[in-house]
Amino acid sequence: MAFPTETVYGLGASALDAQAVARIFEAKARPSFDPLIVHVPEARDAERFAVTGDPRFALLASRFWPGPLTLVVPKRDVLPDLVTAGLPAVGVRVPGHALARALLATADLPIAAPSANPFGSVSPTTAQHVVDGLGERVDLILDGGPCRVGVESTVVSLVIDPAVILRPGGVSREDLERALGHPLEVRGSSSRPLAPGQLDRHYATRTPLALLGGPAPKDPGAGRVGLLALRAAPAAHGYAAVEVLAPDGSLATAAARLFAALRRLDALGLDRLVAEPVPEEGLGRAILDRLRRAAARP
Ligand code: TXA
Ligand code: MG
């Protein structure tokens, strides 16, 4: 079933049931080499299927969970290989949404869940987005309203020392560096990605999207153009549609609104979309990462 988390909606199944996990890949049409995040109600519940003795695990868990952080640690044999796509390590997360936590507590099972969208497309931040993308392919959707954070969890690998960020997300690099006491590298994308969020083209809209180098020009140029603006729409404009991400100027607001705004613009059938950049700091790093990948040409 699909369920809300504070980041995006997930498509969940028992992480201990390979057949159920296989149905996730089927519903998403996701290449089977992509590992899934396993969600648990409390950090200690991960011990059943993962090796969590690393002191960095306890440190980051106590500082950031429940919350938008995924920790990659060695897996145990009880976890089907399909969950980790054959990798010896598993991504673990304790989500911060009340409904997700109620589901996990009731199921009394670790729940493997990727974002509840067809592979490669924009992630869902409302139950309606899940219906739009997966429809009949999902048995049940728990509706918990719009997601508070709006971009996916930050993925940190503890399999290597020093730790690296595999995907920027809802917990900022600055906060992680403060907790760990040293600088963190963000692993760039590669042709053999460790995480599909690292694929060059991901989070894609159907309408071609370009990421601008600065504030949007007043004149959009040829065609019917949609604008994803940061703080305010340009004064005199010829844009067919404008979405303002953060009228209050806050990056947290921009992150929470990002995917829904992209979907609204994409639904208008325009010729192209342009997006203003956001500052490359804090949550801005996760937003820029998603925009760059949405803008990458196939
Ligand atoms: O916020 C989130 O993380 C959401 C909610 C539902 O929890 N989930 C999510 O899942 O974004 P997904 O599958 O769309 O992205 C998970 C990311 C992928 O980039 C995946 O490759 C990486 O986490 N990941 C998961 N397990 C991993 C592992 N064992 N090693 C390396 N990367 C892993
Ligand atoms: Mg995803």
Coordinates of C-alpha atoms and ligand atoms in Angstrom, one line a residue:
M1 CA 0.0 0.0 0.0
A2 CA 1.0 3.6 -0.5
F3 CA 1.4 5.7 2.7
P4 CA 2.5 9.2 3.6
T5 CA 5.8 10.1 5.2
E6 CA 7.1 13.6 6.0
T7 CA 9.2 13.6 2.8
V8 CA 7.1 12.0 0.0
Y9 CA 4.5 9.2 -0.2
G10 CA 6.0 5.7 -0.2
L11 CA 4.9 2.4 -1.8
G12 CA 5.3 -0.1 0.9
A13 CA 5.4 -3.9 1.4
S14 CA 6.9 -6.2 4.0
A15 CA 10.7 -6.0 3.7
L16 CA 10.9 -9.6 4.8
D17 CA 8.6 -11.0 2.0
A18 CA 10.5 -11.2 -1.3
Q19 CA 7.2 -11.7 -3.3
A20 CA 5.6 -8.6 -1.8
V21 CA 8.8 -6.6 -2.6
A22 CA 8.8 -7.9 -6.2
R23 CA 5.3 -6.3 -6.6
I24 CA 6.7 -2.9 -5.7
F25 CA 9.2 -3.1 -8.6
E26 CA 6.3 -4.3 -10.8
A27 CA 4.0 -1.4 -9.8
K28 CA 6.7 1.2 -10.3
A29 CA 8.2 -0.4 -13.5
R30 CA 11.5 0.1 -11.6
P31 CA 14.7 -1.5 -12.8
S32 CA 15.4 -4.3 -10.3
F33 CA 19.0 -3.0 -9.7
D34 CA 17.7 -0.3 -7.4
P35 CA 17.8 -0.9 -3.7
L36 CA 14.8 0.0 -1.5
I37 CA 14.8 1.9 1.8
V38 CA 13.5 -0.1 4.8
H39 CA 11.3 1.8 7.3
V40 CA 11.1 0.9 10.9
P41 CA 9.3 2.5 13.9
E42 CA 12.4 2.8 16.1
A43 CA 16.1 2.7 15.4
R44 CA 16.5 -0.5 17.5
D45 CA 14.0 -2.3 15.2
A46 CA 16.6 -2.3 12.5
E47 CA 18.8 -4.7 14.4
R48 CA 16.6 -7.6 13.2
F49 CA 17.8 -7.3 9.6
A50 CA 20.8 -4.9 9.7
V51 CA 24.1 -4.6 11.6
T52 CA 23.7 -1.4 13.5
G53 CA 26.5 -1.5 16.0
D54 CA 28.5 1.4 14.3
P55 CA 28.6 4.3 16.8
R56 CA 27.9 6.7 14.0
F57 CA 24.5 4.9 13.5
A58 CA 23.5 5.5 17.1
L59 CA 24.7 9.1 16.9
L60 CA 22.9 10.0 13.8
A61 CA 19.8 8.0 14.8
S62 CA 19.4 9.8 18.1
R63 CA 20.0 13.2 16.5
F64 CA 17.8 13.0 13.3
W65 CA 15.2 10.2 13.8
P66 CA 12.3 10.2 13.4
G67 CA 13.1 12.3 10.3
P68 CA 14.2 12.6 6.7
L69 CA 17.5 10.7 6.9
T70 CA 18.4 7.2 5.6
L71 CA 21.4 5.4 6.9
V72 CA 23.1 2.6 4.8
V73 CA 24.5 -0.1 7.0
P74 CA 25.4 -3.8 6.4
K75 CA 22.4 -6.1 5.9
R76 CA 21.7 -9.5 7.5
D77 CA 20.7 -12.7 5.6
V78 CA 17.1 -12.6 6.8
L79 CA 16.5 -9.6 4.4
P80 CA 15.8 -10.8 0.9
D81 CA 18.5 -9.8 -1.6
L82 CA 15.8 -8.2 -3.8
V83 CA 15.3 -5.4 -1.2
T84 CA 18.9 -4.3 -1.5
A85 CA 19.2 -5.3 -5.2
G86 CA 22.0 -7.7 -4.3
L87 CA 24.0 -5.1 -2.4
P88 CA 25.5 -6.2 1.0
A89 CA 24.1 -3.1 2.7
V90 CA 20.6 -1.8 3.4
G91 CA 19.2 1.8 3.7
V92 CA 17.3 2.2 7.0
R93 CA 14.9 5.0 7.9
V94 CA 12.6 6.0 10.8
P95 CA 10.0 8.3 9.2
G96 CA 8.6 11.2 11.1
H97 CA 4.9 11.1 9.9
A98 CA 2.3 10.0 12.5
L99 CA 0.4 7.8 10.0
A100 CA 3.6 6.1 8.8
R101 CA 4.6 5.5 12.4
A102 CA 1.1 4.1 13.2
L103 CA 1.3 1.8 10.1
L104 CA 4.8 0.5 11.1
A105 CA 3.7 -0.1 14.7
T106 CA 0.5 -1.9 13.6
A107 CA 2.2 -4.0 11.0
D108 CA 5.0 -4.9 13.4
L109 CA 7.2 -5.4 10.3
P110 CA 10.0 -3.5 8.6
I111 CA 8.4 -1.9 5.5
A112 CA 10.4 -1.6 2.3
A113 CA 9.2 1.5 0.3
P114 CA 10.5 3.6 -2.5
S115 CA 8.7 6.8 -3.5
A116 CA 5.2 5.9 -4.8
N117 CA 5.6 7.1 -8.4
P118 CA 6.4 5.4 -11.7
F119 CA 10.2 5.0 -12.1
G120 CA 11.9 8.2 -13.1
S121 CA 9.0 10.6 -12.7
V122 CA 8.2 13.3 -10.2
S123 CA 7.8 12.1 -6.6
P124 CA 4.3 12.2 -5.0
T125 CA 3.7 14.6 -2.1
T126 CA -0.1 14.1 -1.9
A127 CA -2.4 11.0 -2.1
Q128 CA -3.8 12.3 -5.3
H129 CA -0.3 12.3 -6.9
V130 CA -0.1 8.6 -6.1
V131 CA -3.5 8.0 -7.8
D132 CA -2.4 10.0 -10.8
G133 CA 0.8 8.0 -11.2
L134 CA 0.1 4.5 -10.1
G135 CA -3.8 4.3 -10.0
E136 CA -5.0 0.8 -10.2
R137 CA -1.5 -0.6 -9.6
V138 CA -1.8 0.1 -5.9
D139 CA -4.2 -1.8 -3.6
L140 CA -4.6 0.9 -0.9
I141 CA -3.5 4.5 -0.3
L142 CA -3.4 6.0 3.2
D143 CA -4.2 9.7 2.8
G144 CA -2.2 11.8 5.3
G145 CA -2.4 15.1 3.5
P146 CA 0.5 17.0 1.8
C147 CA 4.0 16.0 2.9
R148 CA 5.6 18.5 5.3
V149 CA 9.2 18.2 4.0
G150 CA 8.5 17.5 0.3
V151 CA 11.9 16.2 -0.9
E152 CA 13.2 12.7 -0.1
S153 CA 15.4 11.7 2.8
T154 CA 19.1 12.4 2.7
V155 CA 20.9 9.1 2.1
V156 CA 24.2 8.6 4.0
S157 CA 26.4 5.6 3.7
L158 CA 28.0 4.3 6.9
V159 CA 29.5 1.4 5.0
I160 CA 32.5 3.6 4.2
D161 CA 34.6 5.7 6.6
P162 CA 34.4 8.6 6.4
A163 CA 30.7 8.5 5.7
V164 CA 29.4 10.0 2.4
I165 CA 26.2 11.5 1.2
L166 CA 24.7 9.4 -1.6
R167 CA 21.7 11.7 -2.1
P168 CA 21.1 15.2 -0.7
G169 CA 17.7 15.5 1.0
G170 CA 15.6 16.7 3.9
V171 CA 18.5 16.7 6.4
S172 CA 21.1 19.3 5.4
R173 CA 24.7 18.5 4.8
E174 CA 25.6 21.3 7.3
D175 CA 23.6 19.6 10.1
L176 CA 25.1 16.2 9.4
E177 CA 28.6 17.7 9.4
R178 CA 27.9 19.4 12.7
A179 CA 26.7 16.1 14.2
L180 CA 29.6 14.0 12.9
G181 CA 32.2 16.6 13.5
H182 CA 33.8 16.5 10.0
P183 CA 33.1 17.6 6.4
L184 CA 31.0 15.2 4.3
E185 CA 31.5 14.5 0.6
V186 CA 28.5 14.3 -1.7
R187 CA 29.1 11.4 -4.1
G188 CA 28.5 12.7 -7.6
S189 CA 26.4 10.8 -10.1
S190 CA 28.1 8.2 -12.2
S191 CA 27.2 5.8 -15.0
R192 CA 27.0 3.0 -12.4
P193 CA 24.9 4.8 -9.7
L194 CA 24.8 3.6 -6.1
A195 CA 21.4 5.2 -5.8
P196 CA 18.8 5.8 -8.6
G197 CA 18.4 9.3 -7.2
Q198 CA 21.9 9.6 -8.7
L199 CA 20.8 8.8 -12.2
D200 CA 21.4 11.9 -14.4
R201 CA 17.8 12.1 -15.5
H202 CA 15.3 11.5 -12.8
Y203 CA 12.3 13.3 -11.3
A204 CA 11.4 14.1 -14.9
T205 CA 8.4 16.2 -16.2
R206 CA 6.9 15.4 -19.6
T207 CA 7.3 19.0 -20.6
P208 CA 11.0 19.9 -21.2
L209 CA 12.5 21.8 -18.3
A210 CA 15.5 24.1 -18.2
L211 CA 17.2 25.3 -15.0
L212 CA 18.1 29.0 -15.3
G213 CA 21.4 30.5 -14.2
G214 CA 19.7 33.3 -12.3
P215 CA 16.4 35.2 -11.8
A216 CA 13.9 34.6 -14.7
P217 CA 13.9 37.2 -17.5
K218 CA 10.7 39.3 -17.9
D219 CA 10.3 38.0 -21.5
P220 CA 10.2 34.2 -21.7
G221 CA 10.9 34.1 -25.4
A222 CA 9.1 31.9 -28.0
G223 CA 6.4 29.4 -27.2
R224 CA 4.1 28.9 -24.2
V225 CA 6.4 28.9 -21.2
G226 CA 5.8 27.9 -17.6
L227 CA 7.9 29.4 -14.9
L228 CA 8.9 27.9 -11.6
A229 CA 9.9 31.1 -9.6
L230 CA 11.6 31.2 -6.2
R231 CA 10.1 34.2 -4.4
A232 CA 7.9 36.2 -6.7
A233 CA 6.8 36.3 -10.4
P234 CA 8.7 38.8 -12.6
A235 CA 6.9 42.1 -12.8
A236 CA 5.7 42.3 -16.5
H237 CA 5.7 38.8 -17.9
G238 CA 4.6 36.8 -20.8
Y239 CA 4.7 33.5 -19.1
A240 CA 1.7 31.2 -19.7
A241 CA 1.8 30.1 -16.0
V242 CA 3.9 30.9 -13.0
E243 CA 4.4 28.9 -9.8
V244 CA 6.1 30.7 -6.9
L245 CA 7.9 28.1 -4.7
A246 CA 8.5 30.2 -1.6
P247 CA 6.6 33.4 -1.2
D248 CA 8.1 33.6 2.3
G249 CA 11.6 33.1 1.0
S250 CA 12.2 30.0 3.0
L251 CA 13.9 27.0 1.5
A252 CA 11.8 24.6 3.7
T253 CA 8.6 26.1 2.1
A254 CA 10.2 25.7 -1.4
A255 CA 11.1 22.1 -0.8
A256 CA 7.6 21.3 0.5
R257 CA 6.0 22.8 -2.6
L258 CA 8.5 21.7 -5.2
F259 CA 7.0 18.4 -6.6
A260 CA 3.4 19.6 -6.5
A261 CA 4.4 22.8 -8.4
L262 CA 6.3 20.8 -11.0
R263 CA 3.2 18.6 -11.5
R264 CA 0.8 21.5 -11.8
L265 CA 3.0 23.1 -14.5
D266 CA 3.5 19.8 -16.3
A267 CA -0.2 19.2 -16.5
L268 CA -0.8 22.4 -18.5
G269 CA 0.7 21.0 -21.8
L270 CA 3.0 23.9 -22.3
D271 CA 5.9 24.0 -24.7
R272 CA 8.6 24.3 -22.1
L273 CA 9.3 25.0 -18.4
V274 CA 12.0 27.1 -16.9
A275 CA 13.0 27.1 -13.2
E276 CA 14.9 29.7 -11.2
P277 CA 17.8 28.4 -9.2
V278 CA 17.8 28.3 -5.4
P279 CA 20.7 29.0 -3.1
E280 CA 23.1 26.1 -2.9
E281 CA 22.9 25.7 0.9
G282 CA 20.8 23.7 3.4
L283 CA 17.7 22.3 1.8
G284 CA 18.6 24.3 -1.3
R285 CA 21.1 21.5 -2.2
A286 CA 18.3 18.9 -2.3
I287 CA 16.1 21.2 -4.4
L288 CA 18.8 22.0 -6.9
D289 CA 19.7 18.3 -7.1
R290 CA 16.1 17.5 -8.1
L291 CA 15.8 20.4 -10.5
R292 CA 19.1 19.5 -12.3
R293 CA 18.1 15.9 -12.7
A294 CA 14.6 16.9 -13.9
A295 CA 16.3 19.2 -16.5
A296 CA 18.8 16.6 -17.8
R297 CA 18.1 15.6 -21.4
P298 CA 17.4 11.9 -21.9
Ligands
TXA1 O1 12.3 10.0 1.7 C1 12.5 8.9 1.2 O2 13.6 8.4 1.3 C2 11.4 8.2 0.5 C3 10.3 7.8 1.6 C4 9.2 7.0 1.0 O3 11.0 7.2 2.6 N1 11.8 7.1 -0.2 C5 12.6 7.2 -1.3 O4 12.9 5.9 -1.8 O5 12.9 8.2 -1.8 P1 13.5 5.8 -3.3 O6 13.5 4.3 -3.5 O7 12.7 6.6 -4.3 O8 14.9 6.3 -3.2 C6 15.8 5.6 -2.3 C7 17.2 6.0 -2.5 C8 17.6 5.5 -3.8 O9 18.4 6.5 -4.4 C9 18.4 4.3 -3.4 O10 19.3 3.9 -4.4 C10 19.1 4.7 -2.1 O11 18.1 5.4 -1.5 N2 19.4 3.4 -1.4 C11 18.5 2.6 -0.8 N3 19.2 1.5 -0.3 C12 20.5 1.7 -0.6 C13 21.7 0.9 -0.4 N4 21.6 -0.2 0.2 N5 22.8 1.4 -0.8 C14 22.9 2.6 -1.5 N6 21.8 3.4 -1.7 C15 20.6 2.9 -1.3
MG2 MG 12.2 7.9 -5.9

